Amino acid sequence: YPENKRICLVALSKKLEALAHVDQTKDSKKIASKIVSMVKQFKMTQSSLPETMLFMEAYAHGQLGRVHDNEGAKESTKTAMKHFETCRDIFKSLGYNKGVASAEANLVKLGCSNSVSTEGELEKCQEVYTQIFEEAGEESSHTMYAGINMATSLHKARHAIGAERLLSK
């Protein structure tokens, strides 16, 4: 239904979700950018959007953040941070704490990626990890990802034993 933009948006969102599991970064970037663009067009013509549409926008920003993070360049890291911040802000407005925690975990990871973690960063990593663990459970991929970020921060802050303990859980 190319004439129905809402159905197209849902279809693109489902495709993006599927691509995220097979690491098709070029396609993911293209589709996520299209979703963000379509939602922006909806925002210009409507006073308020359904929460599902905002959720799709936040998810697309999260995927764009991951794609840019994987590129590894300094400019890509800045772009990734902007996408994760937008993702976090949208999820906050929706009251979706799991999405907020995931975006913040990515922001902490990016903030720590080029330097040794400070105690403040470690505290933030611990808060994010604990929140995700309590909400999503031990077997969740979000919990595992937050745990890896926490272990990386511990290692950078020269807390190798703590990192090893966390990873051996």
CSV table of N, CA and C in Angstrom, one decimal:
chain,number,residue,atom,x,y,z
A,1,TYR,N,0.8,-1.2,0.0
A,1,TYR,CA,0.0,0.0,0.0
A,1,TYR,C,0.9,1.2,0.0
A,2,PRO,N,1.5,1.6,-1.1
A,2,PRO,CA,2.4,2.7,-1.1
A,2,PRO,C,1.7,4.0,-0.8
A,3,GLU,N,0.4,4.1,-1.1
A,3,GLU,CA,-0.3,5.4,-0.8
A,3,GLU,C,-0.6,5.6,0.6
A,4,ASN,N,-0.6,4.5,1.4
A,4,ASN,CA,-0.8,4.6,2.9
A,4,ASN,C,0.5,4.7,3.6
A,5,LYS,N,0.9,5.9,4.0
A,5,LYS,CA,2.2,6.1,4.6
A,5,LYS,C,2.3,5.4,6.0
A,6,ARG,N,1.2,5.3,6.7
A,6,ARG,CA,1.3,4.6,8.0
A,6,ARG,C,1.6,3.2,7.9
A,7,ILE,N,1.0,2.5,6.9
A,7,ILE,CA,1.3,1.1,6.7
A,7,ILE,C,2.7,0.9,6.2
A,8,CYS,N,3.2,1.8,5.3
A,8,CYS,CA,4.6,1.8,4.9
A,8,CYS,C,5.5,1.9,6.1
A,9,LEU,N,5.2,2.8,7.0
A,9,LEU,CA,6.0,3.1,8.2
A,9,LEU,C,6.1,1.8,9.0
A,10,VAL,N,5.0,1.2,9.2
A,10,VAL,CA,5.0,-0.1,10.0
A,10,VAL,C,5.8,-1.2,9.3
A,11,ALA,N,5.7,-1.3,8.0
A,11,ALA,CA,6.4,-2.3,7.2
A,11,ALA,C,7.9,-2.0,7.3
A,12,LEU,N,8.3,-0.8,7.2
A,12,LEU,CA,9.7,-0.4,7.3
A,12,LEU,C,10.3,-0.7,8.7
A,13,SER,N,9.4,-0.4,9.7
A,13,SER,CA,9.9,-0.7,11.1
A,13,SER,C,10.1,-2.2,11.3
A,14,LYS,N,9.2,-3.0,10.8
A,14,LYS,CA,9.3,-4.5,10.9
A,14,LYS,C,10.6,-5.0,10.2
A,15,LYS,N,10.8,-4.4,9.0
A,15,LYS,CA,12.0,-4.8,8.2
A,15,LYS,C,13.3,-4.4,9.0
A,16,LEU,N,13.3,-3.2,9.6
A,16,LEU,CA,14.4,-2.7,10.3
A,16,LEU,C,14.7,-3.6,11.5
A,17,GLU,N,13.6,-4.0,12.2
A,17,GLU,CA,13.8,-4.9,13.3
A,17,GLU,C,14.4,-6.3,12.9
A,18,ALA,N,14.0,-6.8,11.7
A,18,ALA,CA,14.5,-8.0,11.2
A,18,ALA,C,16.0,-7.9,10.8
A,19,LEU,N,16.3,-6.8,10.2
A,19,LEU,CA,17.7,-6.5,9.8
A,19,LEU,C,18.6,-6.4,11.0
A,20,ALA,N,18.1,-5.9,12.1
A,20,ALA,CA,19.0,-5.7,13.2
A,20,ALA,C,19.5,-7.0,13.7
A,21,HIS,N,18.8,-8.1,13.5
A,21,HIS,CA,19.3,-9.4,13.9
A,21,HIS,C,20.3,-10.1,13.0
A,22,VAL,N,20.4,-9.5,11.8
A,22,VAL,CA,21.4,-10.1,10.8
A,22,VAL,C,22.5,-9.2,10.5
A,23,ASP,N,22.6,-8.0,11.1
A,23,ASP,CA,23.6,-7.1,10.9
A,23,ASP,C,23.8,-6.6,9.5
A,24,GLN,N,22.8,-6.2,8.9
A,24,GLN,CA,22.9,-5.6,7.5
A,24,GLN,C,23.0,-4.0,7.7
A,25,THR,N,24.1,-3.6,8.0
A,25,THR,CA,24.3,-2.2,8.4
A,25,THR,C,23.9,-1.2,7.3
A,26,LYS,N,24.3,-1.5,6.1
A,26,LYS,CA,23.9,-0.5,5.0
A,26,LYS,C,22.4,-0.4,4.8
A,27,ASP,N,21.7,-1.5,4.8
A,27,ASP,CA,20.3,-1.5,4.7
A,27,ASP,C,19.6,-0.9,5.9
A,28,SER,N,20.1,-1.3,7.1
A,28,SER,CA,19.6,-0.8,8.3
A,28,SER,C,19.7,0.8,8.4
A,29,LYS,N,20.8,1.3,8.0
A,29,LYS,CA,21.0,2.8,8.0
A,29,LYS,C,20.0,3.4,7.0
A,30,LYS,N,19.8,2.8,5.8
A,30,LYS,CA,18.9,3.4,4.8
A,30,LYS,C,17.4,3.4,5.3
A,31,ILE,N,17.0,2.2,5.9
A,31,ILE,CA,15.6,2.1,6.3
A,31,ILE,C,15.4,2.9,7.6
A,32,ALA,N,16.3,2.9,8.5
A,32,ALA,CA,16.1,3.8,9.7
A,32,ALA,C,16.0,5.2,9.4
A,33,SER,N,16.9,5.7,8.4
A,33,SER,CA,16.8,7.1,8.0
A,33,SER,C,15.5,7.4,7.3
A,34,LYS,N,14.9,6.5,6.6
A,34,LYS,CA,13.6,6.6,5.9
A,34,LYS,C,12.5,6.8,7.0
A,35,ILE,N,12.6,5.9,8.0
A,35,ILE,CA,11.6,6.0,9.1
A,35,ILE,C,11.6,7.3,9.8
A,36,VAL,N,12.8,7.8,10.1
A,36,VAL,CA,13.0,9.1,10.8
A,36,VAL,C,12.4,10.2,9.9
A,37,SER,N,12.7,10.1,8.6
A,37,SER,CA,12.2,11.1,7.7
A,37,SER,C,10.7,11.1,7.6
A,38,MET,N,10.1,9.9,7.5
A,38,MET,CA,8.7,9.8,7.4
A,38,MET,C,8.0,10.3,8.7
A,39,VAL,N,8.5,10.0,9.8
A,39,VAL,CA,7.9,10.5,11.1
A,39,VAL,C,8.0,12.0,11.1
A,40,LYS,N,9.1,12.6,10.7
A,40,LYS,CA,9.3,14.0,10.6
A,40,LYS,C,8.2,14.6,9.8
A,41,GLN,N,7.9,14.0,8.6
A,41,GLN,CA,6.8,14.5,7.7
A,41,GLN,C,5.5,14.5,8.5
A,42,PHE,N,5.2,13.4,9.2
A,42,PHE,CA,4.0,13.3,9.9
A,42,PHE,C,3.9,14.4,11.0
A,43,LYS,N,5.0,14.7,11.6
A,43,LYS,CA,5.0,15.7,12.7
A,43,LYS,C,4.7,17.1,12.1
A,44,MET,N,5.1,17.3,10.9
A,44,MET,CA,4.8,18.6,10.3
A,44,MET,C,3.3,18.8,9.9
A,45,THR,N,2.6,17.7,9.7
A,45,THR,CA,1.2,17.8,9.3
A,45,THR,C,0.2,17.5,10.4
A,46,GLN,N,0.7,16.9,11.5
A,46,GLN,CA,-0.2,16.6,12.6
A,46,GLN,C,0.2,17.1,13.9
A,47,SER,N,-0.7,17.5,14.7
A,47,SER,CA,-0.4,18.1,16.0
A,47,SER,C,0.2,17.1,17.0
A,48,SER,N,-0.3,15.9,16.9
A,48,SER,CA,0.2,14.8,17.8
A,48,SER,C,0.2,13.5,17.1
A,49,LEU,N,1.2,12.7,17.5
A,49,LEU,CA,1.4,11.4,16.8
A,49,LEU,C,1.0,10.3,17.7
A,50,PRO,N,0.6,9.1,17.2
A,50,PRO,CA,0.4,8.0,18.1
A,50,PRO,C,1.7,7.5,18.7
A,51,GLU,N,1.6,6.9,19.9
A,51,GLU,CA,2.8,6.5,20.6
A,51,GLU,C,3.5,5.4,19.8
A,52,THR,N,2.8,4.6,19.1
A,52,THR,CA,3.5,3.6,18.3
A,52,THR,C,4.4,4.2,17.2
A,53,MET,N,4.0,5.3,16.7
A,53,MET,CA,4.8,6.0,15.6
A,53,MET,C,6.0,6.6,16.3
A,54,LEU,N,5.9,7.2,17.5
A,54,LEU,CA,7.0,7.7,18.2
A,54,LEU,C,8.0,6.6,18.6
A,55,PHE,N,7.4,5.5,19.0
A,55,PHE,CA,8.2,4.3,19.4
A,55,PHE,C,9.1,3.9,18.2
A,56,MET,N,8.5,3.8,17.0
A,56,MET,CA,9.2,3.5,15.8
A,56,MET,C,10.3,4.5,15.5
A,57,GLU,N,10.1,5.7,15.7
A,57,GLU,CA,11.1,6.8,15.5
A,57,GLU,C,12.2,6.6,16.5
A,58,ALA,N,11.9,6.3,17.8
A,58,ALA,CA,13.0,6.1,18.8
A,58,ALA,C,13.8,4.9,18.4
A,59,TYR,N,13.1,3.8,18.0
A,59,TYR,CA,13.9,2.6,17.6
A,59,TYR,C,14.8,2.8,16.5
A,60,ALA,N,14.3,3.6,15.5
A,60,ALA,CA,15.1,3.9,14.3
A,60,ALA,C,16.3,4.7,14.7
A,61,HIS,N,16.2,5.7,15.6
A,61,HIS,CA,17.3,6.5,16.1
A,61,HIS,C,18.3,5.6,16.8
A,62,GLY,N,17.8,4.6,17.6
A,62,GLY,CA,18.7,3.7,18.3
A,62,GLY,C,19.5,2.8,17.3
A,63,GLN,N,18.8,2.4,16.2
A,63,GLN,CA,19.6,1.6,15.2
A,63,GLN,C,20.6,2.4,14.4
A,64,LEU,N,20.2,3.7,14.1
A,64,LEU,CA,21.2,4.6,13.5
A,64,LEU,C,22.4,4.8,14.4
A,65,GLY,N,22.1,4.9,15.7
A,65,GLY,CA,23.2,5.1,16.6
A,65,GLY,C,24.2,3.9,16.6
A,66,ARG,N,23.6,2.7,16.6
A,66,ARG,CA,24.4,1.5,16.5
A,66,ARG,C,25.2,1.4,15.2
A,67,VAL,N,24.6,1.7,14.1
A,67,VAL,CA,25.3,1.7,12.9
A,67,VAL,C,26.5,2.7,12.9
A,68,HIS,N,26.3,3.9,13.3
A,68,HIS,CA,27.3,4.9,13.4
A,68,HIS,C,28.4,4.5,14.4
A,69,ASP,N,28.0,3.9,15.5
A,69,ASP,CA,29.0,3.4,16.5
A,69,ASP,C,29.9,2.4,15.9
A,70,ASN,N,29.3,1.5,15.1
A,70,ASN,CA,30.1,0.4,14.5
A,70,ASN,C,31.1,0.9,13.4
A,71,GLU,N,30.9,2.1,12.9
A,71,GLU,CA,31.8,2.7,11.9
A,71,GLU,C,33.1,3.0,12.5
A,72,GLY,N,33.1,3.4,13.8
A,72,GLY,CA,34.3,3.6,14.5
A,72,GLY,C,35.0,4.9,14.4
A,73,ALA,N,34.7,5.8,13.4
A,73,ALA,CA,35.4,7.0,13.2
A,73,ALA,C,34.9,8.0,14.3
A,74,LYS,N,35.7,9.0,14.6
A,74,LYS,CA,35.4,10.0,15.6
A,74,LYS,C,34.1,10.7,15.3
A,75,GLU,N,33.9,11.2,14.1
A,75,GLU,CA,32.7,11.9,13.7
A,75,GLU,C,31.5,10.9,13.8
A,76,SER,N,31.7,9.7,13.5
A,76,SER,CA,30.6,8.7,13.6
A,76,SER,C,30.2,8.5,15.0
A,77,THR,N,31.1,8.6,15.9
A,77,THR,CA,30.8,8.5,17.4
A,77,THR,C,29.9,9.6,17.8
A,78,LYS,N,30.3,10.8,17.3
A,78,LYS,CA,29.5,12.0,17.7
A,78,LYS,C,28.0,11.9,17.1
A,79,THR,N,27.9,11.4,15.9
A,79,THR,CA,26.6,11.2,15.3
A,79,THR,C,25.8,10.1,16.0
A,80,ALA,N,26.5,9.0,16.4
A,80,ALA,CA,25.9,8.0,17.2
A,80,ALA,C,25.3,8.5,18.5
A,81,MET,N,26.1,9.3,19.2
A,81,MET,CA,25.7,9.9,20.5
A,81,MET,C,24.4,10.7,20.3
A,82,LYS,N,24.3,11.5,19.2
A,82,LYS,CA,23.1,12.3,18.9
A,82,LYS,C,21.9,11.4,18.7
A,83,HIS,N,22.1,10.4,18.0
A,83,HIS,CA,21.0,9.4,17.8
A,83,HIS,C,20.5,8.8,19.0
A,84,PHE,N,21.5,8.3,19.9
A,84,PHE,CA,21.1,7.7,21.1
A,84,PHE,C,20.5,8.7,22.1
A,85,GLU,N,20.9,9.9,22.1
A,85,GLU,CA,20.2,11.0,22.9
A,85,GLU,C,18.8,11.2,22.4
A,86,THR,N,18.6,11.3,21.1
A,86,THR,CA,17.2,11.4,20.6
A,86,THR,C,16.4,10.2,21.0
A,87,CYS,N,16.9,9.0,20.8
A,87,CYS,CA,16.2,7.8,21.2
A,87,CYS,C,15.8,7.8,22.6
A,88,ARG,N,16.8,8.2,23.5
A,88,ARG,CA,16.5,8.2,24.9
A,88,ARG,C,15.4,9.3,25.2
A,89,ASP,N,15.5,10.4,24.6
A,89,ASP,CA,14.5,11.5,24.9
A,89,ASP,C,13.1,11.1,24.5
A,90,ILE,N,13.0,10.4,23.3
A,90,ILE,CA,11.7,10.0,22.9
A,90,ILE,C,11.1,8.9,23.8
A,91,PHE,N,12.0,7.9,24.2
A,91,PHE,CA,11.5,6.9,25.1
A,91,PHE,C,11.1,7.4,26.4
A,92,LYS,N,11.9,8.5,26.9
A,92,LYS,CA,11.5,9.1,28.2
A,92,LYS,C,10.1,9.7,28.1
A,93,SER,N,9.8,10.4,26.9
A,93,SER,CA,8.5,11.0,26.8
A,93,SER,C,7.4,10.0,26.7
A,94,LEU,N,7.7,8.8,26.3
A,94,LEU,CA,6.7,7.7,26.2
A,94,LEU,C,6.7,6.9,27.6
A,95,GLY,N,7.6,7.2,28.5
A,95,GLY,CA,7.6,6.5,29.7
A,95,GLY,C,8.1,5.0,29.6
A,96,TYR,N,8.9,4.8,28.5
A,96,TYR,CA,9.4,3.4,28.3
A,96,TYR,C,10.8,3.3,28.9
A,97,ASN,N,10.8,2.9,30.1
A,97,ASN,CA,12.1,2.8,30.9
A,97,ASN,C,13.1,1.9,30.3
A,98,LYS,N,12.7,0.8,29.8
A,98,LYS,CA,13.6,-0.2,29.2
A,98,LYS,C,14.4,0.4,28.0
A,99,GLY,N,13.7,1.2,27.2
A,99,GLY,CA,14.3,1.9,26.0
A,99,GLY,C,15.2,3.0,26.5
A,100,VAL,N,14.8,3.7,27.5
A,100,VAL,CA,15.7,4.8,28.1
A,100,VAL,C,17.0,4.2,28.6
A,101,ALA,N,16.8,3.1,29.4
A,101,ALA,CA,18.0,2.4,29.9
A,101,ALA,C,19.0,1.9,28.9
A,102,SER,N,18.4,1.3,27.8
A,102,SER,CA,19.2,0.8,26.7
A,102,SER,C,20.0,2.0,26.0
A,103,ALA,N,19.3,3.1,25.7
A,103,ALA,CA,19.9,4.2,25.1
A,103,ALA,C,21.0,4.8,26.0
A,104,GLU,N,20.7,4.9,27.3
A,104,GLU,CA,21.7,5.4,28.2
A,104,GLU,C,22.9,4.5,28.3
A,105,ALA,N,22.7,3.2,28.3
A,105,ALA,CA,23.8,2.2,28.3
A,105,ALA,C,24.7,2.5,27.1
A,106,ASN,N,24.1,2.7,25.9
A,106,ASN,CA,24.9,3.0,24.7
A,106,ASN,C,25.6,4.3,24.8
A,107,LEU,N,25.0,5.3,25.4
A,107,LEU,CA,25.7,6.6,25.6
A,107,LEU,C,26.8,6.5,26.6
A,108,VAL,N,26.6,5.7,27.7
A,108,VAL,CA,27.7,5.5,28.6
A,108,VAL,C,28.9,4.8,27.9
A,109,LYS,N,28.6,3.8,27.1
A,109,LYS,CA,29.6,3.0,26.4
A,109,LYS,C,30.4,4.0,25.4
A,110,LEU,N,29.7,4.8,24.7
A,110,LEU,CA,30.3,5.8,23.8
A,110,LEU,C,31.2,6.8,24.6
A,111,GLY,N,30.7,7.2,25.7
A,111,GLY,CA,31.4,8.2,26.6
A,111,GLY,C,32.7,7.6,27.1
A,112,CYS,N,32.7,6.3,27.3
A,112,CYS,CA,33.8,5.6,27.9
A,112,CYS,C,34.8,5.1,26.8
A,113,SER,N,34.4,5.1,25.6
A,113,SER,CA,35.1,4.3,24.6
A,113,SER,C,36.5,4.8,24.3
A,114,ASN,N,36.8,6.1,24.6
A,114,ASN,CA,38.1,6.6,24.2
A,114,ASN,C,39.0,6.9,25.4
A,115,SER,N,38.5,6.6,26.6
A,115,SER,CA,39.3,6.9,27.8
A,115,SER,C,39.0,5.9,28.9
A,116,VAL,N,39.8,6.1,30.0
A,116,VAL,CA,39.6,5.3,31.2
A,116,VAL,C,38.3,5.7,31.9
A,117,SER,N,37.5,4.8,32.3
A,117,SER,CA,36.2,5.2,33.0
A,117,SER,C,36.5,5.8,34.3
A,118,THR,N,35.7,6.8,34.7
A,118,THR,CA,35.8,7.4,36.0
A,118,THR,C,34.8,6.7,36.9
A,119,GLU,N,34.9,7.0,38.2
A,119,GLU,CA,34.0,6.4,39.2
A,119,GLU,C,32.6,6.8,38.9
A,120,GLY,N,32.4,8.0,38.4
A,120,GLY,CA,31.0,8.5,38.0
A,120,GLY,C,30.5,7.7,36.9
A,121,GLU,N,31.3,7.4,35.9
A,121,GLU,CA,30.8,6.6,34.7
A,121,GLU,C,30.5,5.2,35.2
A,122,LEU,N,31.4,4.7,36.1
A,122,LEU,CA,31.1,3.3,36.6
A,122,LEU,C,29.8,3.3,37.4
A,123,GLU,N,29.5,4.3,38.1
A,123,GLU,CA,28.2,4.4,38.9
A,123,GLU,C,27.1,4.4,37.9
A,124,LYS,N,27.2,5.2,36.8
A,124,LYS,CA,26.1,5.3,35.8
A,124,LYS,C,25.9,3.9,35.1
A,125,CYS,N,27.0,3.3,34.8
A,125,CYS,CA,27.0,1.9,34.1
A,125,CYS,C,26.3,1.0,35.1
A,126,GLN,N,26.6,1.0,36.4
A,126,GLN,CA,26.0,0.1,37.3
A,126,GLN,C,24.5,0.4,37.5
A,127,GLU,N,24.1,1.6,37.5
A,127,GLU,CA,22.7,2.0,37.6
A,127,GLU,C,21.9,1.4,36.4
A,128,VAL,N,22.5,1.7,35.2
A,128,VAL,CA,21.8,1.2,34.0
A,128,VAL,C,21.7,-0.3,34.0
A,129,TYR,N,22.8,-1.0,34.3
A,129,TYR,CA,22.8,-2.4,34.3
A,129,TYR,C,21.8,-3.0,35.3
A,130,THR,N,21.8,-2.4,36.5
A,130,THR,CA,20.8,-2.8,37.5
A,130,THR,C,19.4,-2.6,37.1
A,131,GLN,N,19.1,-1.5,36.5
A,131,GLN,CA,17.7,-1.2,36.0
A,131,GLN,C,17.3,-2.2,34.9
A,132,ILE,N,18.2,-2.4,34.0
A,132,ILE,CA,17.8,-3.3,32.9
A,132,ILE,C,17.7,-4.7,33.4
A,133,PHE,N,18.6,-5.1,34.3
A,133,PHE,CA,18.5,-6.5,34.9
A,133,PHE,C,17.2,-6.7,35.6
A,134,GLU,N,16.8,-5.7,36.4
A,134,GLU,CA,15.5,-5.8,37.2
A,134,GLU,C,14.3,-5.8,36.2
A,135,GLU,N,14.3,-5.0,35.2
A,135,GLU,CA,13.2,-4.9,34.3
A,135,GLU,C,13.1,-6.1,33.2
A,136,ALA,N,14.3,-6.5,32.7
A,136,ALA,CA,14.3,-7.4,31.6
A,136,ALA,C,14.7,-8.8,32.0
A,137,GLY,N,15.3,-9.0,33.2
A,137,GLY,CA,15.7,-10.3,33.6
A,137,GLY,C,17.1,-10.7,33.1
A,138,GLU,N,17.6,-11.7,33.7
A,138,GLU,CA,19.0,-12.1,33.5
A,138,GLU,C,19.3,-12.6,32.1
A,139,GLU,N,18.3,-13.2,31.4
A,139,GLU,CA,18.4,-13.8,30.1
A,139,GLU,C,18.2,-12.9,28.9
A,140,SER,N,17.8,-11.6,29.2
A,140,SER,CA,17.5,-10.6,28.2
A,140,SER,C,18.8,-10.2,27.5
A,141,SER,N,18.7,-10.0,26.2
A,141,SER,CA,19.8,-9.5,25.4
A,141,SER,C,20.2,-8.1,25.8
A,142,HIS,N,19.2,-7.3,26.3
A,142,HIS,CA,19.5,-6.0,26.8
A,142,HIS,C,20.4,-6.0,28.0
A,143,THR,N,20.0,-7.0,28.9
A,143,THR,CA,20.8,-7.2,30.1
A,143,THR,C,22.2,-7.6,29.8
A,144,MET,N,22.4,-8.5,28.9
A,144,MET,CA,23.7,-8.9,28.5
A,144,MET,C,24.5,-7.8,27.9
A,145,TYR,N,23.9,-7.0,27.0
A,145,TYR,CA,24.6,-5.9,26.4
A,145,TYR,C,25.0,-4.9,27.5
A,146,ALA,N,24.1,-4.6,28.4
A,146,ALA,CA,24.5,-3.6,29.5
A,146,ALA,C,25.6,-4.2,30.3
A,147,GLY,N,25.6,-5.5,30.6
A,147,GLY,CA,26.6,-6.2,31.3
A,147,GLY,C,28.0,-6.1,30.6
A,148,ILE,N,28.0,-6.2,29.3
A,148,ILE,CA,29.2,-6.1,28.6
A,148,ILE,C,29.8,-4.7,28.7
A,149,ASN,N,28.9,-3.7,28.6
A,149,ASN,CA,29.3,-2.3,28.7
A,149,ASN,C,29.8,-2.1,30.1
A,150,MET,N,29.2,-2.6,31.1
A,150,MET,CA,29.7,-2.5,32.5
A,150,MET,C,31.0,-3.1,32.7
A,151,ALA,N,31.2,-4.3,32.1
A,151,ALA,CA,32.5,-5.0,32.2
A,151,ALA,C,33.6,-4.2,31.5
A,152,THR,N,33.3,-3.7,30.4
A,152,THR,CA,34.3,-2.8,29.6
A,152,THR,C,34.7,-1.6,30.4
A,153,SER,N,33.7,-1.0,31.0
A,153,SER,CA,34.0,0.2,31.9
A,153,SER,C,34.8,-0.2,33.1
A,154,LEU,N,34.5,-1.3,33.7
A,154,LEU,CA,35.3,-1.8,34.8
A,154,LEU,C,36.7,-2.1,34.4
A,155,HIS,N,36.9,-2.7,33.3
A,155,HIS,CA,38.2,-3.0,32.8
A,155,HIS,C,39.0,-1.7,32.5
A,156,LYS,N,38.4,-0.7,31.9
A,156,LYS,CA,39.1,0.5,31.6
A,156,LYS,C,39.4,1.3,32.8
A,157,ALA,N,38.7,1.1,33.9
A,157,ALA,CA,38.9,1.8,35.2
A,157,ALA,C,39.9,1.0,36.0
A,158,ARG,N,40.4,0.0,35.4
A,158,ARG,CA,41.4,-0.9,36.1
A,158,ARG,C,40.8,-1.7,37.2
A,159,HIS,N,39.6,-2.2,37.0
A,159,HIS,CA,38.9,-3.1,38.0
A,159,HIS,C,38.7,-4.4,37.2
A,160,ALA,N,39.8,-5.0,36.9
A,160,ALA,CA,39.7,-6.2,36.0
A,160,ALA,C,39.0,-7.4,36.7
A,161,ILE,N,39.2,-7.5,38.0
A,161,ILE,CA,38.6,-8.6,38.8
A,161,ILE,C,37.1,-8.5,38.8
A,162,GLY,N,36.6,-7.2,39.0
A,162,GLY,CA,35.2,-7.0,38.9
A,162,GLY,C,34.6,-7.3,37.6
A,163,ALA,N,35.3,-6.9,36.5
A,163,ALA,CA,34.9,-7.2,35.1
A,163,ALA,C,34.8,-8.7,34.9
A,164,GLU,N,35.8,-9.4,35.4
A,164,GLU,CA,35.8,-10.9,35.2
A,164,GLU,C,34.7,-11.5,35.9
A,165,ARG,N,34.4,-11.1,37.2
A,165,ARG,CA,33.3,-11.6,37.9
A,165,ARG,C,32.0,-11.4,37.2
A,166,LEU,N,31.8,-10.2,36.7
A,166,LEU,CA,30.5,-9.9,36.0
A,166,LEU,C,30.4,-10.8,34.8
A,167,LEU,N,31.4,-10.9,34.0
A,167,LEU,CA,31.3,-11.7,32.8
A,167,LEU,C,31.2,-13.2,33.0
A,168,SER,N,31.6,-13.7,34.2
A,168,SER,CA,31.5,-15.1,34.5
A,168,SER,C,30.2,-15.5,35.1
A,169,LYS,N,29.3,-14.5,35.3
A,169,LYS,CA,28.0,-14.8,35.9
A,169,LYS,C,27.2,-15.8,35.0
